[in-house]
Amino acid sequence: MSLKPITVYGHGPGPNPWKVIMVLEELNIPYTHKIVDFPDMKKEPFESINPNGRVPAIEDPNTDITLWESGAIVEYLVDTYDKQNTISFAIGSKEYHFAKQWLHFQVSGQGPYFGQAIWFSRFHSEKVQSAIDRYINEIRRVSSVLNRALEGKQYLVGDKFSYVDAAFVPWYLLTGQFGIDMEKEFPNVAAWLKLVQERPAITKTYLLNFLPFLLFPYNDGRPLDRVGDSGACAIYHGLSAIDEILRVWCDGLTVACRARKEGA
């Protein structure tokens, strides 16, 4: 029985919807990504979907459920659709509980602090250096926790990629502006990020759902649904303003293209 597409409500470069889309891509679940502009989040019809007026939210026609809060959505998706534990773990196992532990840390620890660092650095009406310093220090603190946890390991839980690894990635894609040398200060995190970013599903999510908002901000945030993989990479490699992270992602896209051809 084929699945009906799940509707994912998001907004451009906002990182929290990405982890939901990454999980959908990893599990090959069809979905539709609907963009909600900020003013529309706090009024109908979106407030009927999420009374908190934030993204992400999902509507799943296969189970007739509407959910909001990214962590709850991720848990729902793996509980409902990952019966083979492709990116999750057997219920009741130690890894099952460890994964929930790390997801809760991401939601309560990484997301809020990273988000505040970006807010006070880029969007606050006045420069408050003490706030900027505080939250950049929190980025370092959270990264140090991950760095210790990843010592001698490739992934956060068990010996395989899981939904927890995906959950942490999106915020890290926005922190290059703070001048933190990840390879020098947090080498285990840097190696882990590179490994995770090379996954085809992660690369696809980044290229099709985030980069268009950076490169084409006046295109209403519409995904590059008509730009081929190689064409997109050519565009990004040709823009000198795009930093090293794009090279990593484009290299990952090459891996995705190769895997697609080999699987054809």
PDB file of C-alpha atoms in Angstrom:
ATOM      1  CA  MET A   1       0.000   0.000   0.000  1.00  0.00           C
ATOM      2  CA  SER A   2       1.481   3.312  -1.066  1.00  0.00           C
ATOM      3  CA  LEU A   3       1.638   6.177   1.388  1.00  0.00           C
ATOM      4  CA  LYS A   4      -0.015   9.522   0.849  1.00  0.00           C
ATOM      5  CA  PRO A   5       2.371  12.486   1.150  1.00  0.00           C
ATOM      6  CA  ILE A   6       2.738  13.997   4.609  1.00  0.00           C
ATOM      7  CA  THR A   7       2.399  17.773   4.657  1.00  0.00           C
ATOM      8  CA  VAL A   8       5.290  19.519   6.408  1.00  0.00           C
ATOM      9  CA  TYR A   9       4.853  23.172   7.305  1.00  0.00           C
ATOM     10  CA  GLY A  10       8.131  25.080   7.469  1.00  0.00           C
ATOM     11  CA  HIS A  11       9.770  28.391   6.770  1.00  0.00           C
ATOM     12  CA  GLY A  12      12.912  28.744   4.693  1.00  0.00           C
ATOM     13  CA  PRO A  13      16.113  28.778   6.693  1.00  0.00           C
ATOM     14  CA  GLY A  14      14.415  27.973  10.001  1.00  0.00           C
ATOM     15  CA  PRO A  15      16.361  24.853  11.071  1.00  0.00           C
ATOM     16  CA  ASN A  16      13.726  22.929  13.027  1.00  0.00           C
ATOM     17  CA  PRO A  17      11.659  21.800  10.023  1.00  0.00           C
ATOM     18  CA  TRP A  18      14.824  20.480   8.356  1.00  0.00           C
ATOM     19  CA  LYS A  19      15.321  17.684  10.849  1.00  0.00           C
ATOM     20  CA  VAL A  20      11.762  16.531  10.186  1.00  0.00           C
ATOM     21  CA  ILE A  21      12.414  16.547   6.442  1.00  0.00           C
ATOM     22  CA  MET A  22      15.739  14.744   6.928  1.00  0.00           C
ATOM     23  CA  VAL A  23      13.929  11.926   8.737  1.00  0.00           C
ATOM     24  CA  LEU A  24      11.307  11.744   5.984  1.00  0.00           C
ATOM     25  CA  GLU A  25      14.047  11.575   3.350  1.00  0.00           C
ATOM     26  CA  GLU A  26      15.962   8.896   5.241  1.00  0.00           C
ATOM     27  CA  LEU A  27      12.815   6.763   5.499  1.00  0.00           C
ATOM     28  CA  ASN A  28      11.718   7.468   1.899  1.00  0.00           C
ATOM     29  CA  ILE A  29       8.362   8.798   3.071  1.00  0.00           C
ATOM     30  CA  PRO A  30       6.607  11.046   0.529  1.00  0.00           C
ATOM     31  CA  TYR A  31       5.953  14.575   1.726  1.00  0.00           C
ATOM     32  CA  THR A  32       4.950  18.043   0.614  1.00  0.00           C
ATOM     33  CA  HIS A  33       6.821  21.027   2.045  1.00  0.00           C
ATOM     34  CA  LYS A  34       4.555  24.037   2.510  1.00  0.00           C
ATOM     35  CA  ILE A  35       6.129  27.407   3.301  1.00  0.00           C
ATOM     36  CA  VAL A  36       4.426  29.537   5.952  1.00  0.00           C
ATOM     37  CA  ASP A  37       5.462  33.192   6.125  1.00  0.00           C
ATOM     38  CA  PHE A  38       6.100  34.565   9.613  1.00  0.00           C
ATOM     39  CA  PRO A  39       3.027  36.877   9.698  1.00  0.00           C
ATOM     40  CA  ASP A  40       0.793  33.953   8.706  1.00  0.00           C
ATOM     41  CA  MET A  41       1.975  31.731  11.560  1.00  0.00           C
ATOM     42  CA  LYS A  42       0.038  33.754  14.120  1.00  0.00           C
ATOM     43  CA  LYS A  43      -3.332  33.713  12.390  1.00  0.00           C
ATOM     44  CA  GLU A  44      -5.785  31.344  10.781  1.00  0.00           C
ATOM     45  CA  PRO A  45      -5.701  28.927   9.118  1.00  0.00           C
ATOM     46  CA  PHE A  46      -2.260  27.987  10.475  1.00  0.00           C
ATOM     47  CA  GLU A  47      -3.171  28.570  14.123  1.00  0.00           C
ATOM     48  CA  SER A  48      -5.709  25.776  13.808  1.00  0.00           C
ATOM     49  CA  ILE A  49      -2.818  23.494  12.885  1.00  0.00           C
ATOM     50  CA  ASN A  50      -0.437  24.808  15.554  1.00  0.00           C
ATOM     51  CA  PRO A  51      -1.932  27.088  18.224  1.00  0.00           C
ATOM     52  CA  ASN A  52       1.627  28.066  19.203  1.00  0.00           C
ATOM     53  CA  GLY A  53       2.122  29.637  15.785  1.00  0.00           C
ATOM     54  CA  ARG A  54       5.490  28.067  15.043  1.00  0.00           C
ATOM     55  CA  VAL A  55       6.953  25.613  12.548  1.00  0.00           C
ATOM     56  CA  PRO A  56       7.350  22.752  11.959  1.00  0.00           C
ATOM     57  CA  ALA A  57       3.984  21.101  12.021  1.00  0.00           C
ATOM     58  CA  ILE A  58       2.772  18.107  10.041  1.00  0.00           C
ATOM     59  CA  GLU A  59      -0.494  16.708   8.776  1.00  0.00           C
ATOM     60  CA  ASP A  60      -0.374  12.973   8.077  1.00  0.00           C
ATOM     61  CA  PRO A  61      -3.310  11.788   5.950  1.00  0.00           C
ATOM     62  CA  ASN A  62      -2.244   8.173   6.444  1.00  0.00           C
ATOM     63  CA  THR A  63      -3.051   8.277  10.168  1.00  0.00           C
ATOM     64  CA  ASP A  64      -5.244  11.387  10.275  1.00  0.00           C
ATOM     65  CA  ILE A  65      -2.976  13.101  12.799  1.00  0.00           C
ATOM     66  CA  THR A  66      -1.731  16.671  13.086  1.00  0.00           C
ATOM     67  CA  LEU A  67       1.381  17.307  15.173  1.00  0.00           C
ATOM     68  CA  TRP A  68       3.640  20.220  16.061  1.00  0.00           C
ATOM     69  CA  GLU A  69       6.953  20.517  17.936  1.00  0.00           C
ATOM     70  CA  SER A  70       9.891  19.078  16.001  1.00  0.00           C
ATOM     71  CA  GLY A  71      10.965  16.556  18.637  1.00  0.00           C
ATOM     72  CA  ALA A  72       7.462  15.121  18.945  1.00  0.00           C
ATOM     73  CA  ILE A  73       7.194  14.906  15.159  1.00  0.00           C
ATOM     74  CA  VAL A  74      10.516  13.079  14.827  1.00  0.00           C
ATOM     75  CA  GLU A  75       9.510  10.568  17.515  1.00  0.00           C
ATOM     76  CA  TYR A  76       6.158  10.042  15.814  1.00  0.00           C
ATOM     77  CA  LEU A  77       7.754   9.427  12.420  1.00  0.00           C
ATOM     78  CA  VAL A  78      10.228   6.818  13.622  1.00  0.00           C
ATOM     79  CA  ASP A  79       7.640   5.113  15.864  1.00  0.00           C
ATOM     80  CA  THR A  80       5.106   4.957  13.040  1.00  0.00           C
ATOM     81  CA  TYR A  81       7.200   4.357   9.940  1.00  0.00           C
ATOM     82  CA  ASP A  82      10.590   2.952  10.956  1.00  0.00           C
ATOM     83  CA  LYS A  83       9.481  -0.537  11.913  1.00  0.00           C
ATOM     84  CA  GLN A  84      12.786  -1.973  10.664  1.00  0.00           C
ATOM     85  CA  ASN A  85      14.775   0.405  12.901  1.00  0.00           C
ATOM     86  CA  THR A  86      16.655   1.805   9.924  1.00  0.00           C
ATOM     87  CA  ILE A  87      17.446   5.045  11.755  1.00  0.00           C
ATOM     88  CA  SER A  88      16.082   4.125  15.179  1.00  0.00           C
ATOM     89  CA  PHE A  89      16.472   1.347  17.724  1.00  0.00           C
ATOM     90  CA  ALA A  90      14.441  -1.552  19.089  1.00  0.00           C
ATOM     91  CA  ILE A  91      11.896  -0.478  21.692  1.00  0.00           C
ATOM     92  CA  GLY A  92      13.193  -1.142  25.192  1.00  0.00           C
ATOM     93  CA  SER A  93      16.850  -1.414  24.193  1.00  0.00           C
ATOM     94  CA  LYS A  94      19.464   0.785  25.828  1.00  0.00           C
ATOM     95  CA  GLU A  95      20.009   2.527  22.510  1.00  0.00           C
ATOM     96  CA  TYR A  96      16.280   3.284  22.289  1.00  0.00           C
ATOM     97  CA  HIS A  97      16.447   5.248  25.529  1.00  0.00           C
ATOM     98  CA  PHE A  98      19.826   6.817  24.734  1.00  0.00           C
ATOM     99  CA  ALA A  99      18.396   8.140  21.467  1.00  0.00           C
ATOM    100  CA  LYS A 100      15.489   9.777  23.293  1.00  0.00           C
ATOM    101  CA  GLN A 101      17.958  11.267  25.763  1.00  0.00           C
ATOM    102  CA  TRP A 102      19.981  12.902  22.997  1.00  0.00           C
ATOM    103  CA  LEU A 103      16.888  14.114  21.137  1.00  0.00           C
ATOM    104  CA  HIS A 104      15.633  15.814  24.293  1.00  0.00           C
ATOM    105  CA  PHE A 105      19.045  17.413  24.783  1.00  0.00           C
ATOM    106  CA  GLN A 106      18.952  18.700  21.218  1.00  0.00           C
ATOM    107  CA  VAL A 107      15.482  20.175  21.658  1.00  0.00           C
ATOM    108  CA  SER A 108      16.096  21.730  25.076  1.00  0.00           C
ATOM    109  CA  GLY A 109      19.844  22.395  24.948  1.00  0.00           C
ATOM    110  CA  GLN A 110      21.128  22.914  21.432  1.00  0.00           C
ATOM    111  CA  GLY A 111      18.202  24.541  19.635  1.00  0.00           C
ATOM    112  CA  PRO A 112      17.334  27.351  22.079  1.00  0.00           C
ATOM    113  CA  TYR A 113      20.935  28.435  22.706  1.00  0.00           C
ATOM    114  CA  PHE A 114      22.001  28.297  19.072  1.00  0.00           C
ATOM    115  CA  GLY A 115      18.842  30.153  18.111  1.00  0.00           C
ATOM    116  CA  GLN A 116      19.447  32.929  20.627  1.00  0.00           C
ATOM    117  CA  ALA A 117      23.034  33.314  19.433  1.00  0.00           C
ATOM    118  CA  ILE A 118      21.777  33.911  15.916  1.00  0.00           C
ATOM    119  CA  TRP A 119      18.992  36.222  17.089  1.00  0.00           C
ATOM    120  CA  PHE A 120      21.223  38.531  19.120  1.00  0.00           C
ATOM    121  CA  SER A 121      23.943  38.497  16.459  1.00  0.00           C
ATOM    122  CA  ARG A 122      21.751  39.243  13.456  1.00  0.00           C
ATOM    123  CA  PHE A 123      18.189  40.258  14.252  1.00  0.00           C
ATOM    124  CA  HIS A 124      17.997  42.040  17.606  1.00  0.00           C
ATOM    125  CA  SER A 125      17.179  45.745  17.345  1.00  0.00           C
ATOM    126  CA  GLU A 126      20.340  46.755  19.207  1.00  0.00           C
ATOM    127  CA  LYS A 127      23.697  45.134  19.774  1.00  0.00           C
ATOM    128  CA  VAL A 128      23.927  43.527  23.210  1.00  0.00           C
ATOM    129  CA  GLN A 129      27.448  42.145  23.357  1.00  0.00           C
ATOM    130  CA  SER A 130      26.942  40.398  26.690  1.00  0.00           C
ATOM    131  CA  ALA A 131      24.039  38.412  25.225  1.00  0.00           C
ATOM    132  CA  ILE A 132      26.008  37.571  22.088  1.00  0.00           C
ATOM    133  CA  ASP A 133      28.956  36.384  24.162  1.00  0.00           C
ATOM    134  CA  ARG A 134      26.730  34.328  26.454  1.00  0.00           C
ATOM    135  CA  TYR A 135      25.067  32.393  23.677  1.00  0.00           C
ATOM    136  CA  ILE A 136      28.221  31.865  21.650  1.00  0.00           C
ATOM    137  CA  ASN A 137      29.726  30.418  24.820  1.00  0.00           C
ATOM    138  CA  GLU A 138      26.697  28.139  25.026  1.00  0.00           C
ATOM    139  CA  ILE A 139      27.381  26.951  21.482  1.00  0.00           C
ATOM    140  CA  ARG A 140      30.843  26.010  22.649  1.00  0.00           C
ATOM    141  CA  ARG A 141      29.484  24.314  25.773  1.00  0.00           C
ATOM    142  CA  VAL A 142      26.969  22.209  23.849  1.00  0.00           C
ATOM    143  CA  SER A 143      29.636  21.357  21.279  1.00  0.00           C
ATOM    144  CA  SER A 144      31.978  20.241  24.041  1.00  0.00           C
ATOM    145  CA  VAL A 145      29.294  17.851  25.314  1.00  0.00           C
ATOM    146  CA  LEU A 146      28.972  16.325  21.850  1.00  0.00           C
ATOM    147  CA  ASN A 147      32.734  16.258  21.404  1.00  0.00           C
ATOM    148  CA  ARG A 148      33.158  14.160  24.551  1.00  0.00           C
ATOM    149  CA  ALA A 149      30.295  11.858  23.605  1.00  0.00           C
ATOM    150  CA  LEU A 150      31.789  11.265  20.144  1.00  0.00           C
ATOM    151  CA  GLU A 151      35.251  10.329  21.385  1.00  0.00           C
ATOM    152  CA  GLY A 152      36.130   7.088  19.603  1.00  0.00           C
ATOM    153  CA  LYS A 153      32.695   6.944  17.945  1.00  0.00           C
ATOM    154  CA  GLN A 154      31.245   7.789  14.549  1.00  0.00           C
ATOM    155  CA  TYR A 155      27.677   8.407  15.718  1.00  0.00           C
ATOM    156  CA  LEU A 156      25.952   9.609  18.863  1.00  0.00           C
ATOM    157  CA  VAL A 157      24.069   6.396  19.637  1.00  0.00           C
ATOM    158  CA  GLY A 158      25.186   2.863  18.889  1.00  0.00           C
ATOM    159  CA  ASP A 159      27.241   2.089  15.821  1.00  0.00           C
ATOM    160  CA  LYS A 160      24.932   3.501  13.155  1.00  0.00           C
ATOM    161  CA  PHE A 161      23.446   6.751  11.910  1.00  0.00           C
ATOM    162  CA  SER A 162      20.147   7.515  13.605  1.00  0.00           C
ATOM    163  CA  TYR A 163      17.497  10.198  13.746  1.00  0.00           C
ATOM    164  CA  VAL A 164      19.409  11.775  16.628  1.00  0.00           C
ATOM    165  CA  ASP A 165      22.399  12.562  14.408  1.00  0.00           C
ATOM    166  CA  ALA A 166      20.073  14.229  11.909  1.00  0.00           C
ATOM    167  CA  ALA A 167      18.416  16.301  14.629  1.00  0.00           C
ATOM    168  CA  PHE A 168      21.637  18.078  15.609  1.00  0.00           C
ATOM    169  CA  VAL A 169      22.847  18.924  12.098  1.00  0.00           C
ATOM    170  CA  PRO A 170      20.630  21.851  10.980  1.00  0.00           C
ATOM    171  CA  TRP A 171      21.648  24.326  13.685  1.00  0.00           C
ATOM    172  CA  TYR A 172      25.328  23.669  13.020  1.00  0.00           C
ATOM    173  CA  LEU A 173      24.837  24.795   9.428  1.00  0.00           C
ATOM    174  CA  LEU A 174      24.050  28.291  10.704  1.00  0.00           C
ATOM    175  CA  THR A 175      26.887  28.761  13.171  1.00  0.00           C
ATOM    176  CA  GLY A 176      29.805  29.401  10.807  1.00  0.00           C
ATOM    177  CA  GLN A 177      29.239  33.132  11.283  1.00  0.00           C
ATOM    178  CA  PHE A 178      30.548  32.954  14.857  1.00  0.00           C
ATOM    179  CA  GLY A 179      34.133  32.180  13.904  1.00  0.00           C
ATOM    180  CA  ILE A 180      34.333  28.895  15.804  1.00  0.00           C
ATOM    181  CA  ASP A 181      37.007  26.625  14.340  1.00  0.00           C
ATOM    182  CA  MET A 182      35.222  23.299  14.763  1.00  0.00           C
ATOM    183  CA  GLU A 183      38.128  21.182  13.555  1.00  0.00           C
ATOM    184  CA  LYS A 184      40.466  22.816  16.051  1.00  0.00           C
ATOM    185  CA  GLU A 185      38.169  23.218  19.056  1.00  0.00           C
ATOM    186  CA  PHE A 186      35.859  20.229  18.586  1.00  0.00           C
ATOM    187  CA  PRO A 187      37.525  17.760  16.207  1.00  0.00           C
ATOM    188  CA  ASN A 188      35.186  14.881  17.019  1.00  0.00           C
ATOM    189  CA  VAL A 189      32.156  17.024  16.220  1.00  0.00           C
ATOM    190  CA  ALA A 190      33.764  18.245  12.992  1.00  0.00           C
ATOM    191  CA  ALA A 191      34.459  14.685  11.824  1.00  0.00           C
ATOM    192  CA  TRP A 192      30.950  13.573  12.755  1.00  0.00           C
ATOM    193  CA  LEU A 193      29.338  16.506  10.939  1.00  0.00           C
ATOM    194  CA  LYS A 194      31.300  15.757   7.785  1.00  0.00           C
ATOM    195  CA  LEU A 195      30.272  12.095   7.927  1.00  0.00           C
ATOM    196  CA  VAL A 196      26.600  12.854   8.483  1.00  0.00           C
ATOM    197  CA  GLN A 197      26.484  15.605   5.863  1.00  0.00           C
ATOM    198  CA  GLU A 198      27.690  13.183   3.198  1.00  0.00           C
ATOM    199  CA  ARG A 199      24.501  11.124   3.456  1.00  0.00           C
ATOM    200  CA  PRO A 200      22.336  11.568   0.334  1.00  0.00           C
ATOM    201  CA  ALA A 201      19.147  12.277   2.303  1.00  0.00           C
ATOM    202  CA  ILE A 202      20.834  14.957   4.387  1.00  0.00           C
ATOM    203  CA  THR A 203      22.423  16.572   1.343  1.00  0.00           C
ATOM    204  CA  LYS A 204      19.138  16.611  -0.562  1.00  0.00           C
ATOM    205  CA  THR A 205      17.328  18.231   2.354  1.00  0.00           C
ATOM    206  CA  TYR A 206      19.921  20.961   2.598  1.00  0.00           C
ATOM    207  CA  LEU A 207      20.126  21.748  -1.095  1.00  0.00           C
ATOM    208  CA  LEU A 208      16.417  21.716  -1.866  1.00  0.00           C
ATOM    209  CA  ASN A 209      14.964  23.201   1.308  1.00  0.00           C
ATOM    210  CA  PHE A 210      17.533  25.638   2.672  1.00  0.00           C
ATOM    211  CA  LEU A 211      19.995  26.915   0.086  1.00  0.00           C
ATOM    212  CA  PRO A 212      17.312  28.440  -2.156  1.00  0.00           C
ATOM    213  CA  PHE A 213      16.487  30.868   0.644  1.00  0.00           C
ATOM    214  CA  LEU A 214      20.108  31.946   0.926  1.00  0.00           C
ATOM    215  CA  LEU A 215      20.824  32.185  -2.772  1.00  0.00           C
ATOM    216  CA  PHE A 216      17.463  33.367  -4.074  1.00  0.00           C
ATOM    217  CA  PRO A 217      15.750  35.209  -1.188  1.00  0.00           C
ATOM    218  CA  TYR A 218      13.364  37.031  -3.520  1.00  0.00           C
ATOM    219  CA  ASN A 219      11.964  33.870  -5.076  1.00  0.00           C
ATOM    220  CA  ASP A 220       9.348  33.436  -2.308  1.00  0.00           C
ATOM    221  CA  GLY A 221      11.481  30.680  -0.865  1.00  0.00           C
ATOM    222  CA  ARG A 222      10.463  28.164  -3.456  1.00  0.00           C
ATOM    223  CA  PRO A 223      12.636  25.037  -3.600  1.00  0.00           C
ATOM    224  CA  LEU A 224      14.897  24.455  -6.574  1.00  0.00           C
ATOM    225  CA  ASP A 225      12.561  21.800  -7.915  1.00  0.00           C
ATOM    226  CA  ARG A 226      13.626  22.391 -11.514  1.00  0.00           C
ATOM    227  CA  VAL A 227      17.367  22.560 -11.016  1.00  0.00           C
ATOM    228  CA  GLY A 228      19.273  19.320 -11.545  1.00  0.00           C
ATOM    229  CA  ASP A 229      21.786  18.027  -9.028  1.00  0.00           C
ATOM    230  CA  SER A 230      24.830  18.839 -11.133  1.00  0.00           C
ATOM    231  CA  GLY A 231      23.400  22.213 -12.105  1.00  0.00           C
ATOM    232  CA  ALA A 232      22.807  23.162  -8.485  1.00  0.00           C
ATOM    233  CA  CYS A 233      26.352  22.226  -7.545  1.00  0.00           C
ATOM    234  CA  ALA A 234      27.716  24.282 -10.411  1.00  0.00           C
ATOM    235  CA  ILE A 235      25.765  27.287  -9.156  1.00  0.00           C
ATOM    236  CA  TYR A 236      26.982  26.927  -5.607  1.00  0.00           C
ATOM    237  CA  HIS A 237      30.616  26.297  -6.511  1.00  0.00           C
ATOM    238  CA  GLY A 238      30.551  29.421  -8.633  1.00  0.00           C
ATOM    239  CA  LEU A 239      29.577  31.739  -5.789  1.00  0.00           C
ATOM    240  CA  SER A 240      32.666  32.916  -3.972  1.00  0.00           C
ATOM    241  CA  ALA A 241      30.615  34.140  -1.005  1.00  0.00           C
ATOM    242  CA  ILE A 242      29.584  30.597  -0.118  1.00  0.00           C
ATOM    243  CA  ASP A 243      32.035  29.132   2.357  1.00  0.00           C
ATOM    244  CA  GLU A 244      33.641  25.752   2.882  1.00  0.00           C
ATOM    245  CA  ILE A 245      30.464  24.149   4.137  1.00  0.00           C
ATOM    246  CA  LEU A 246      29.007  24.241   0.638  1.00  0.00           C
ATOM    247  CA  ARG A 247      31.979  22.365  -0.725  1.00  0.00           C
ATOM    248  CA  VAL A 248      31.280  19.613   1.781  1.00  0.00           C
ATOM    249  CA  TRP A 249      27.625  19.522   0.825  1.00  0.00           C
ATOM    250  CA  CYS A 250      28.345  19.494  -2.885  1.00  0.00           C
ATOM    251  CA  ASP A 251      30.799  16.667  -2.352  1.00  0.00           C
ATOM    252  CA  GLY A 252      27.984  14.895  -0.535  1.00  0.00           C
ATOM    253  CA  LEU A 253      25.676  15.530  -3.459  1.00  0.00           C
ATOM    254  CA  THR A 254      28.208  13.879  -5.747  1.00  0.00           C
ATOM    255  CA  VAL A 255      27.999  10.818  -3.506  1.00  0.00           C
ATOM    256  CA  ALA A 256      24.199  10.944  -3.773  1.00  0.00           C
ATOM    257  CA  CYS A 257      24.309  11.145  -7.575  1.00  0.00           C
ATOM    258  CA  ARG A 258      26.765   8.256  -7.755  1.00  0.00           C
ATOM    259  CA  ALA A 259      24.611   6.134  -5.457  1.00  0.00           C
ATOM    260  CA  ARG A 260      21.542   6.895  -7.546  1.00  0.00           C
ATOM    261  CA  LYS A 261      23.276   5.833 -10.767  1.00  0.00           C
ATOM    262  CA  GLU A 262      24.668   2.667  -9.222  1.00  0.00           C
ATOM    263  CA  GLY A 263      21.242   1.759  -7.911  1.00  0.00           C
ATOM    264  CA  ALA A 264      19.538   2.359 -11.240  1.00  0.00           C
TER     265      ALA A 264
END
